[in-house]
Amino acid sequence: MRKKASSAVGFLVFLYLGLGGTVVSAQENTDVAWGDPRPQDSSYYAFREKNSIPPFSTKKIQFLIDKRLKTLPDEALTDYDAGIPTRDFNTLTAEEKFTYTMIYPEIFSQACAERMFVNDPQKKIFGQLLFVYNGVFWSERQISYMKKNKAQVLTFIRELSGKTNEMGLNYKSAILEMNAWESIPFLIDFYQNNRRDKDILTTLLLLLNKGELSDFKQSKIYHKLYGPDTNYESWMDFSEANEQYIIETAQAYYNKRQGE
């Protein structure tokens, strides 16, 4: 399908900025709907999609983005790198690169998928975070920046999340992109003060999954969320027992990595 690249990317940037002993239920992942979520579920999905906007030079970064968008071709049939010029990127300060990366994934993709919504999502622990459909994605340049500056990026995330009491989808995704197991104590502490955000539990689960832990892979939670019969939308019911298992297992994983 042919699309106007500049207008499509502009819309996706707007979407990206605006939105954001184990006990496992035997219930199957069938309580879902295609299209729009139920009205009573919409606010939690919007909460899950919401991204955090760093305060560093936001107007300057938005000007560079808008300038770049004006140069994009009218039509694009394939994935497209919509990043600002290298010379502009290299002159950004550390704080400005963080803002740029968090608000503007550079790769515009033609890939699309229909969204599936689960009923009562606030009562679920999901195996995966949400992502922007008809998507935009971080470029190799942006991923390299985050990985090479992991400690600094984590400091920004910790400090800014602490000030706002919110951790956007982009911050959680950055932690996973960097495989930042070092952030586990912070994630646990933040979750214990913001228990509505069950996607922090998801972030901990995904860090455990990246750790290739044999005990975790033998757990009921792993098979429920990441086993052979699961998919991107897999979930399990929230319970205090599941919450406790995730937190304790993540803390043990952190302690193990610290001792290596």
PDB file of C-alpha atoms in Angstrom:
ATOM      1  CA  MET A   1       0.000   0.000   0.000  1.00  0.00           C
ATOM      2  CA  ARG A   2       1.409   3.382  -0.957  1.00  0.00           C
ATOM      3  CA  LYS A   3       1.594   5.982   1.793  1.00  0.00           C
ATOM      4  CA  LYS A   4       2.619   9.589   2.091  1.00  0.00           C
ATOM      5  CA  ALA A   5       5.827   9.155   4.060  1.00  0.00           C
ATOM      6  CA  SER A   6       6.026  12.626   5.577  1.00  0.00           C
ATOM      7  CA  SER A   7       2.456  12.726   6.814  1.00  0.00           C
ATOM      8  CA  ALA A   8       2.545   9.112   7.941  1.00  0.00           C
ATOM      9  CA  VAL A   9       5.732   9.563   9.940  1.00  0.00           C
ATOM     10  CA  GLY A  10       4.380  12.772  11.429  1.00  0.00           C
ATOM     11  CA  PHE A  11       1.283  10.940  12.596  1.00  0.00           C
ATOM     12  CA  LEU A  12       3.360   8.112  14.044  1.00  0.00           C
ATOM     13  CA  VAL A  13       5.494  10.581  15.977  1.00  0.00           C
ATOM     14  CA  PHE A  14       2.300  12.060  17.414  1.00  0.00           C
ATOM     15  CA  LEU A  15       1.080   8.572  18.266  1.00  0.00           C
ATOM     16  CA  TYR A  16       4.399   7.696  19.849  1.00  0.00           C
ATOM     17  CA  LEU A  17       4.371  10.838  21.977  1.00  0.00           C
ATOM     18  CA  GLY A  18       0.738  10.624  23.039  1.00  0.00           C
ATOM     19  CA  LEU A  19       0.182   7.153  23.935  1.00  0.00           C
ATOM     20  CA  GLY A  20       2.347   4.722  26.025  1.00  0.00           C
ATOM     21  CA  GLY A  21       5.795 -21.158  44.514  1.00  0.00           C
ATOM     22  CA  THR A  22       3.907 -19.719  41.380  1.00  0.00           C
ATOM     23  CA  VAL A  23       0.159 -19.544  41.028  1.00  0.00           C
ATOM     24  CA  VAL A  24      -1.041 -19.191  37.432  1.00  0.00           C
ATOM     25  CA  SER A  25      -4.650 -19.099  36.314  1.00  0.00           C
ATOM     26  CA  ALA A  26      -5.687 -21.948  34.074  1.00  0.00           C
ATOM     27  CA  GLN A  27      -7.802 -19.552  32.020  1.00  0.00           C
ATOM     28  CA  GLU A  28      -6.922 -19.562  28.318  1.00  0.00           C
ATOM     29  CA  ASN A  29      -6.106 -16.361  26.438  1.00  0.00           C
ATOM     30  CA  THR A  30      -9.510 -16.204  24.756  1.00  0.00           C
ATOM     31  CA  ASP A  31     -11.012 -13.187  26.495  1.00  0.00           C
ATOM     32  CA  VAL A  32     -10.013 -10.808  23.702  1.00  0.00           C
ATOM     33  CA  ALA A  33     -11.529  -8.460  21.159  1.00  0.00           C
ATOM     34  CA  TRP A  34     -10.412  -7.113  17.788  1.00  0.00           C
ATOM     35  CA  GLY A  35     -10.805  -3.466  16.894  1.00  0.00           C
ATOM     36  CA  ASP A  36     -11.324  -1.081  19.798  1.00  0.00           C
ATOM     37  CA  PRO A  37     -11.098  -1.933  23.499  1.00  0.00           C
ATOM     38  CA  ARG A  38     -14.202  -1.830  25.629  1.00  0.00           C
ATOM     39  CA  PRO A  39     -14.885   1.674  27.030  1.00  0.00           C
ATOM     40  CA  GLN A  40     -14.046   0.519  30.558  1.00  0.00           C
ATOM     41  CA  ASP A  41     -10.663  -0.765  29.342  1.00  0.00           C
ATOM     42  CA  SER A  42      -9.645   2.167  27.141  1.00  0.00           C
ATOM     43  CA  SER A  43      -7.998   4.241  29.865  1.00  0.00           C
ATOM     44  CA  TYR A  44      -5.698   1.424  30.951  1.00  0.00           C
ATOM     45  CA  TYR A  45      -4.636   0.715  27.378  1.00  0.00           C
ATOM     46  CA  ALA A  46      -3.907   4.430  26.953  1.00  0.00           C
ATOM     47  CA  PHE A  47      -1.887   4.240  30.176  1.00  0.00           C
ATOM     48  CA  ARG A  48       0.084   1.256  28.845  1.00  0.00           C
ATOM     49  CA  GLU A  49       0.787   3.094  25.578  1.00  0.00           C
ATOM     50  CA  LYS A  50       1.804   6.401  27.129  1.00  0.00           C
ATOM     51  CA  ASN A  51       5.377   7.514  26.565  1.00  0.00           C
ATOM     52  CA  SER A  52       7.470   9.775  28.753  1.00  0.00           C
ATOM     53  CA  ILE A  53       8.694  13.041  27.250  1.00  0.00           C
ATOM     54  CA  PRO A  54      12.140  14.102  28.552  1.00  0.00           C
ATOM     55  CA  PRO A  55      12.449  17.808  29.365  1.00  0.00           C
ATOM     56  CA  PHE A  56      15.881  18.348  27.808  1.00  0.00           C
ATOM     57  CA  SER A  57      15.786  20.845  24.896  1.00  0.00           C
ATOM     58  CA  THR A  58      12.428  19.542  23.710  1.00  0.00           C
ATOM     59  CA  LYS A  59      11.709  22.535  21.468  1.00  0.00           C
ATOM     60  CA  LYS A  60      15.135  22.330  19.835  1.00  0.00           C
ATOM     61  CA  ILE A  61      14.731  18.610  19.172  1.00  0.00           C
ATOM     62  CA  GLN A  62      11.230  19.065  17.789  1.00  0.00           C
ATOM     63  CA  PHE A  63      12.536  21.751  15.425  1.00  0.00           C
ATOM     64  CA  LEU A  64      15.179  19.353  14.068  1.00  0.00           C
ATOM     65  CA  ILE A  65      12.568  16.633  13.657  1.00  0.00           C
ATOM     66  CA  ASP A  66      10.140  18.936  11.850  1.00  0.00           C
ATOM     67  CA  LYS A  67      12.942  20.127   9.581  1.00  0.00           C
ATOM     68  CA  ARG A  68      13.778  16.528   8.680  1.00  0.00           C
ATOM     69  CA  LEU A  69      10.156  15.569   8.071  1.00  0.00           C
ATOM     70  CA  LYS A  70       9.867  18.323   5.459  1.00  0.00           C
ATOM     71  CA  THR A  71      12.623  16.653   3.398  1.00  0.00           C
ATOM     72  CA  LEU A  72      11.077  13.179   3.255  1.00  0.00           C
ATOM     73  CA  PRO A  73       9.742  11.934  -0.087  1.00  0.00           C
ATOM     74  CA  ASP A  74       6.011  12.136  -0.645  1.00  0.00           C
ATOM     75  CA  GLU A  75       5.706   8.395  -1.107  1.00  0.00           C
ATOM     76  CA  ALA A  76       7.601   5.425   0.289  1.00  0.00           C
ATOM     77  CA  LEU A  77       7.048   1.740  -0.392  1.00  0.00           C
ATOM     78  CA  THR A  78       9.651   0.307   1.948  1.00  0.00           C
ATOM     79  CA  ASP A  79      11.023   0.911   5.425  1.00  0.00           C
ATOM     80  CA  TYR A  80      12.578   4.355   5.588  1.00  0.00           C
ATOM     81  CA  ASP A  81      15.228   6.012   7.762  1.00  0.00           C
ATOM     82  CA  ALA A  82      13.768   9.377   8.778  1.00  0.00           C
ATOM     83  CA  GLY A  83      16.639  10.360  11.066  1.00  0.00           C
ATOM     84  CA  ILE A  84      18.116  13.816  11.241  1.00  0.00           C
ATOM     85  CA  PRO A  85      21.487  14.359   9.487  1.00  0.00           C
ATOM     86  CA  THR A  86      24.543  12.831  11.144  1.00  0.00           C
ATOM     87  CA  ARG A  87      26.122  16.248  11.680  1.00  0.00           C
ATOM     88  CA  ASP A  88      23.067  17.411  13.633  1.00  0.00           C
ATOM     89  CA  PHE A  89      22.883  14.198  15.662  1.00  0.00           C
ATOM     90  CA  ASN A  90      26.575  14.369  16.581  1.00  0.00           C
ATOM     91  CA  THR A  91      26.302  17.943  17.856  1.00  0.00           C
ATOM     92  CA  LEU A  92      23.539  17.060  20.347  1.00  0.00           C
ATOM     93  CA  THR A  93      24.475  16.956  24.019  1.00  0.00           C
ATOM     94  CA  ALA A  94      23.997  13.745  26.000  1.00  0.00           C
ATOM     95  CA  GLU A  95      20.707  15.056  27.377  1.00  0.00           C
ATOM     96  CA  GLU A  96      19.528  16.109  23.913  1.00  0.00           C
ATOM     97  CA  LYS A  97      20.361  12.717  22.396  1.00  0.00           C
ATOM     98  CA  PHE A  98      18.286  11.125  25.132  1.00  0.00           C
ATOM     99  CA  THR A  99      15.319  13.367  24.361  1.00  0.00           C
ATOM    100  CA  TYR A 100      15.672  12.778  20.623  1.00  0.00           C
ATOM    101  CA  THR A 101      15.875   9.003  20.982  1.00  0.00           C
ATOM    102  CA  MET A 102      12.954   8.808  23.397  1.00  0.00           C
ATOM    103  CA  ILE A 103      10.552  10.909  21.331  1.00  0.00           C
ATOM    104  CA  TYR A 104      11.594  10.079  17.775  1.00  0.00           C
ATOM    105  CA  PRO A 105      12.388   6.529  16.642  1.00  0.00           C
ATOM    106  CA  GLU A 106      14.045   7.080  13.272  1.00  0.00           C
ATOM    107  CA  ILE A 107      12.830   4.075  11.276  1.00  0.00           C
ATOM    108  CA  PHE A 108       9.437   4.310   9.631  1.00  0.00           C
ATOM    109  CA  SER A 109       8.078   0.890   8.693  1.00  0.00           C
ATOM    110  CA  GLN A 110       5.344  -0.195   6.291  1.00  0.00           C
ATOM    111  CA  ALA A 111       4.614  -3.214   8.492  1.00  0.00           C
ATOM    112  CA  CYS A 112       1.152  -3.243   9.984  1.00  0.00           C
ATOM    113  CA  ALA A 113      -0.929  -5.489  12.184  1.00  0.00           C
ATOM    114  CA  GLU A 114      -4.416  -5.506  13.604  1.00  0.00           C
ATOM    115  CA  ARG A 115      -4.507  -4.866  17.315  1.00  0.00           C
ATOM    116  CA  MET A 116      -6.028  -7.361  19.721  1.00  0.00           C
ATOM    117  CA  PHE A 117      -7.375  -6.123  23.055  1.00  0.00           C
ATOM    118  CA  VAL A 118      -7.795  -8.151  26.227  1.00  0.00           C
ATOM    119  CA  ASN A 119     -10.726  -7.464  28.515  1.00  0.00           C
ATOM    120  CA  ASP A 120      -9.880  -6.172  32.009  1.00  0.00           C
ATOM    121  CA  PRO A 121      -6.198  -5.535  31.157  1.00  0.00           C
ATOM    122  CA  GLN A 122      -5.613  -3.884  34.533  1.00  0.00           C
ATOM    123  CA  LYS A 123      -6.104  -7.333  36.082  1.00  0.00           C
ATOM    124  CA  LYS A 124      -3.529  -9.010  33.825  1.00  0.00           C
ATOM    125  CA  ILE A 125       0.229  -9.442  33.661  1.00  0.00           C
ATOM    126  CA  PHE A 126       1.286  -9.464  30.019  1.00  0.00           C
ATOM    127  CA  GLY A 127       4.225 -11.339  28.561  1.00  0.00           C
ATOM    128  CA  GLN A 128       5.163  -8.456  26.262  1.00  0.00           C
ATOM    129  CA  LEU A 129       4.988  -4.684  26.284  1.00  0.00           C
ATOM    130  CA  LEU A 130       2.839  -2.927  23.721  1.00  0.00           C
ATOM    131  CA  PHE A 131       4.401  -1.503  20.579  1.00  0.00           C
ATOM    132  CA  VAL A 132       3.305   1.101  18.036  1.00  0.00           C
ATOM    133  CA  TYR A 133       1.442  -0.596  15.202  1.00  0.00           C
ATOM    134  CA  ASN A 134       2.068   0.594  11.637  1.00  0.00           C
ATOM    135  CA  GLY A 135       5.261   1.217  13.462  1.00  0.00           C
ATOM    136  CA  VAL A 136       8.241   3.333  14.017  1.00  0.00           C
ATOM    137  CA  PHE A 137      11.396   1.798  15.461  1.00  0.00           C
ATOM    138  CA  TRP A 138      14.735   2.864  16.865  1.00  0.00           C
ATOM    139  CA  SER A 139      17.538   2.894  14.316  1.00  0.00           C
ATOM    140  CA  GLU A 140      20.882   1.163  14.756  1.00  0.00           C
ATOM    141  CA  ARG A 141      22.372   4.577  15.507  1.00  0.00           C
ATOM    142  CA  GLN A 142      19.920   5.149  18.337  1.00  0.00           C
ATOM    143  CA  ILE A 143      20.324   1.637  19.730  1.00  0.00           C
ATOM    144  CA  SER A 144      24.105   2.031  19.649  1.00  0.00           C
ATOM    145  CA  TYR A 145      23.823   5.344  21.503  1.00  0.00           C
ATOM    146  CA  MET A 146      21.747   3.747  24.279  1.00  0.00           C
ATOM    147  CA  LYS A 147      23.982   0.700  24.691  1.00  0.00           C
ATOM    148  CA  LYS A 148      27.229   2.691  24.712  1.00  0.00           C
ATOM    149  CA  ASN A 149      25.783   5.099  27.267  1.00  0.00           C
ATOM    150  CA  LYS A 150      23.763   2.632  29.333  1.00  0.00           C
ATOM    151  CA  ALA A 151      24.667   4.030  32.762  1.00  0.00           C
ATOM    152  CA  GLN A 152      23.817   7.575  31.722  1.00  0.00           C
ATOM    153  CA  VAL A 153      20.551   6.582  30.024  1.00  0.00           C
ATOM    154  CA  LEU A 154      19.505   4.628  33.122  1.00  0.00           C
ATOM    155  CA  THR A 155      20.294   7.646  35.282  1.00  0.00           C
ATOM    156  CA  PHE A 156      18.039   9.811  33.130  1.00  0.00           C
ATOM    157  CA  ILE A 157      15.249   7.230  33.308  1.00  0.00           C
ATOM    158  CA  ARG A 158      15.528   6.828  37.084  1.00  0.00           C
ATOM    159  CA  GLU A 159      15.642  10.544  37.802  1.00  0.00           C
ATOM    160  CA  LEU A 160      12.877  11.555  35.417  1.00  0.00           C
ATOM    161  CA  SER A 161      10.567   8.684  36.367  1.00  0.00           C
ATOM    162  CA  GLY A 162      11.082   9.523  40.013  1.00  0.00           C
ATOM    163  CA  LYS A 163      10.085  13.136  39.443  1.00  0.00           C
ATOM    164  CA  THR A 164       6.882  12.307  37.558  1.00  0.00           C
ATOM    165  CA  ASN A 165       5.975   8.981  39.219  1.00  0.00           C
ATOM    166  CA  GLU A 166       5.468   7.618  35.698  1.00  0.00           C
ATOM    167  CA  MET A 167       7.591   5.332  33.563  1.00  0.00           C
ATOM    168  CA  GLY A 168       6.525   5.531  29.943  1.00  0.00           C
ATOM    169  CA  LEU A 169       6.496   2.716  27.436  1.00  0.00           C
ATOM    170  CA  ASN A 170       9.566   4.202  25.755  1.00  0.00           C
ATOM    171  CA  TYR A 171      11.563   4.125  29.008  1.00  0.00           C
ATOM    172  CA  LYS A 172      10.646   0.492  29.651  1.00  0.00           C
ATOM    173  CA  SER A 173      11.477  -0.384  26.038  1.00  0.00           C
ATOM    174  CA  ALA A 174      14.853   1.355  26.337  1.00  0.00           C
ATOM    175  CA  ILE A 175      15.671  -0.698  29.455  1.00  0.00           C
ATOM    176  CA  LEU A 176      14.936  -3.867  27.502  1.00  0.00           C
ATOM    177  CA  GLU A 177      16.834  -2.705  24.408  1.00  0.00           C
ATOM    178  CA  MET A 178      19.905  -2.225  26.598  1.00  0.00           C
ATOM    179  CA  ASN A 179      19.236  -5.467  28.523  1.00  0.00           C
ATOM    180  CA  ALA A 180      19.700  -3.332  31.621  1.00  0.00           C
ATOM    181  CA  TRP A 181      19.507  -5.929  34.403  1.00  0.00           C
ATOM    182  CA  GLU A 182      21.228  -3.272  36.524  1.00  0.00           C
ATOM    183  CA  SER A 183      17.879  -1.467  36.673  1.00  0.00           C
ATOM    184  CA  ILE A 184      16.096  -4.305  38.519  1.00  0.00           C
ATOM    185  CA  PRO A 185      16.269  -2.815  42.058  1.00  0.00           C
ATOM    186  CA  PHE A 186      14.971   0.489  40.708  1.00  0.00           C
ATOM    187  CA  LEU A 187      12.164  -1.232  38.790  1.00  0.00           C
ATOM    188  CA  ILE A 188      11.095  -3.178  41.871  1.00  0.00           C
ATOM    189  CA  ASP A 189      11.131  -0.080  44.063  1.00  0.00           C
ATOM    190  CA  PHE A 190       9.283   1.964  41.460  1.00  0.00           C
ATOM    191  CA  TYR A 191       6.639  -0.727  41.045  1.00  0.00           C
ATOM    192  CA  GLN A 192       6.069  -1.018  44.773  1.00  0.00           C
ATOM    193  CA  ASN A 193       5.182   2.682  44.771  1.00  0.00           C
ATOM    194  CA  ASN A 194       3.203   2.528  41.496  1.00  0.00           C
ATOM    195  CA  ARG A 195       1.379  -0.807  41.547  1.00  0.00           C
ATOM    196  CA  ARG A 196      -1.076   0.246  38.865  1.00  0.00           C
ATOM    197  CA  ASP A 197       1.724  -0.094  36.304  1.00  0.00           C
ATOM    198  CA  LYS A 198       1.839  -3.855  35.898  1.00  0.00           C
ATOM    199  CA  ASP A 199       3.925  -3.453  32.747  1.00  0.00           C
ATOM    200  CA  ILE A 200       6.853  -2.967  35.130  1.00  0.00           C
ATOM    201  CA  LEU A 201       6.318  -6.604  36.107  1.00  0.00           C
ATOM    202  CA  THR A 202       6.341  -7.385  32.381  1.00  0.00           C
ATOM    203  CA  THR A 203       9.649  -5.531  32.038  1.00  0.00           C
ATOM    204  CA  LEU A 204      11.117  -7.598  34.873  1.00  0.00           C
ATOM    205  CA  LEU A 205       9.861 -10.788  33.212  1.00  0.00           C
ATOM    206  CA  LEU A 206      11.456  -9.837  29.908  1.00  0.00           C
ATOM    207  CA  LEU A 207      14.783  -9.112  31.620  1.00  0.00           C
ATOM    208  CA  LEU A 208      14.572 -12.557  33.211  1.00  0.00           C
ATOM    209  CA  ASN A 209      13.805 -14.039  29.813  1.00  0.00           C
ATOM    210  CA  LYS A 210      16.872 -12.368  28.342  1.00  0.00           C
ATOM    211  CA  GLY A 211      18.914 -13.875  31.169  1.00  0.00           C
ATOM    212  CA  GLU A 212      18.336 -17.426  29.897  1.00  0.00           C
ATOM    213  CA  LEU A 213      17.690 -18.681  33.440  1.00  0.00           C
ATOM    214  CA  SER A 214      17.014 -22.405  33.603  1.00  0.00           C
ATOM    215  CA  ASP A 215      14.895 -22.208  36.774  1.00  0.00           C
ATOM    216  CA  PHE A 216      12.752 -19.447  35.288  1.00  0.00           C
ATOM    217  CA  LYS A 217      12.297 -21.381  32.055  1.00  0.00           C
ATOM    218  CA  GLN A 218      10.961 -24.312  34.043  1.00  0.00           C
ATOM    219  CA  SER A 219       8.380 -22.196  35.871  1.00  0.00           C
ATOM    220  CA  LYS A 220       4.650 -22.186  35.185  1.00  0.00           C
ATOM    221  CA  ILE A 221       4.803 -18.449  34.531  1.00  0.00           C
ATOM    222  CA  TYR A 222       7.380 -18.922  31.778  1.00  0.00           C
ATOM    223  CA  HIS A 223       5.324 -21.594  30.034  1.00  0.00           C
ATOM    224  CA  LYS A 224       2.174 -19.475  30.392  1.00  0.00           C
ATOM    225  CA  LEU A 225       3.767 -16.392  28.823  1.00  0.00           C
ATOM    226  CA  TYR A 226       6.657 -17.616  26.652  1.00  0.00           C
ATOM    227  CA  GLY A 227       6.070 -21.299  26.025  1.00  0.00           C
ATOM    228  CA  PRO A 228       5.453 -22.941  22.628  1.00  0.00           C
ATOM    229  CA  ASP A 229       1.715 -22.217  22.631  1.00  0.00           C
ATOM    230  CA  THR A 230       1.989 -18.515  23.411  1.00  0.00           C
ATOM    231  CA  ASN A 231       1.925 -15.391  21.252  1.00  0.00           C
ATOM    232  CA  TYR A 232       2.634 -11.679  21.522  1.00  0.00           C
ATOM    233  CA  GLU A 233      -0.646 -11.080  23.364  1.00  0.00           C
ATOM    234  CA  SER A 234      -0.219 -13.836  25.981  1.00  0.00           C
ATOM    235  CA  TRP A 235      -1.100 -12.913  29.542  1.00  0.00           C
ATOM    236  CA  MET A 236      -1.863 -14.369  32.942  1.00  0.00           C
ATOM    237  CA  ASP A 237      -4.133 -13.172  35.701  1.00  0.00           C
ATOM    238  CA  PHE A 238      -2.591 -10.880  38.276  1.00  0.00           C
ATOM    239  CA  SER A 239      -2.250 -12.314  41.767  1.00  0.00           C
ATOM    240  CA  GLU A 240      -0.121 -11.474  44.768  1.00  0.00           C
ATOM    241  CA  ALA A 241       1.581 -14.855  44.419  1.00  0.00           C
ATOM    242  CA  ASN A 242       2.555 -14.133  40.788  1.00  0.00           C
ATOM    243  CA  GLU A 243       3.679 -10.635  41.759  1.00  0.00           C
ATOM    244  CA  GLN A 244       5.831 -12.001  44.586  1.00  0.00           C
ATOM    245  CA  TYR A 245       7.400 -14.664  42.359  1.00  0.00           C
ATOM    246  CA  ILE A 246       8.370 -12.113  39.698  1.00  0.00           C
ATOM    247  CA  ILE A 247       9.885  -9.681  42.192  1.00  0.00           C
ATOM    248  CA  GLU A 248      11.786 -12.328  44.145  1.00  0.00           C
ATOM    249  CA  THR A 249      13.087 -14.047  41.015  1.00  0.00           C
ATOM    250  CA  ALA A 250      14.187 -10.741  39.495  1.00  0.00           C
ATOM    251  CA  GLN A 251      15.969  -9.743  42.709  1.00  0.00           C
ATOM    252  CA  ALA A 252      17.752 -13.109  42.833  1.00  0.00           C
ATOM    253  CA  TYR A 253      18.813 -12.688  39.201  1.00  0.00           C
ATOM    254  CA  TYR A 254      20.173  -9.223  39.968  1.00  0.00           C
ATOM    255  CA  ASN A 255      22.087 -10.525  42.988  1.00  0.00           C
ATOM    256  CA  LYS A 256      23.584 -13.293  40.854  1.00  0.00           C
ATOM    257  CA  ARG A 257      24.709 -10.868  38.151  1.00  0.00           C
ATOM    258  CA  GLN A 258      26.168  -8.520  40.740  1.00  0.00           C
ATOM    259  CA  GLY A 259      28.279 -11.338  42.105  1.00  0.00           C
ATOM    260  CA  GLU A 260      29.729 -12.357  38.760  1.00  0.00           C
TER     261      GLU A 260
END
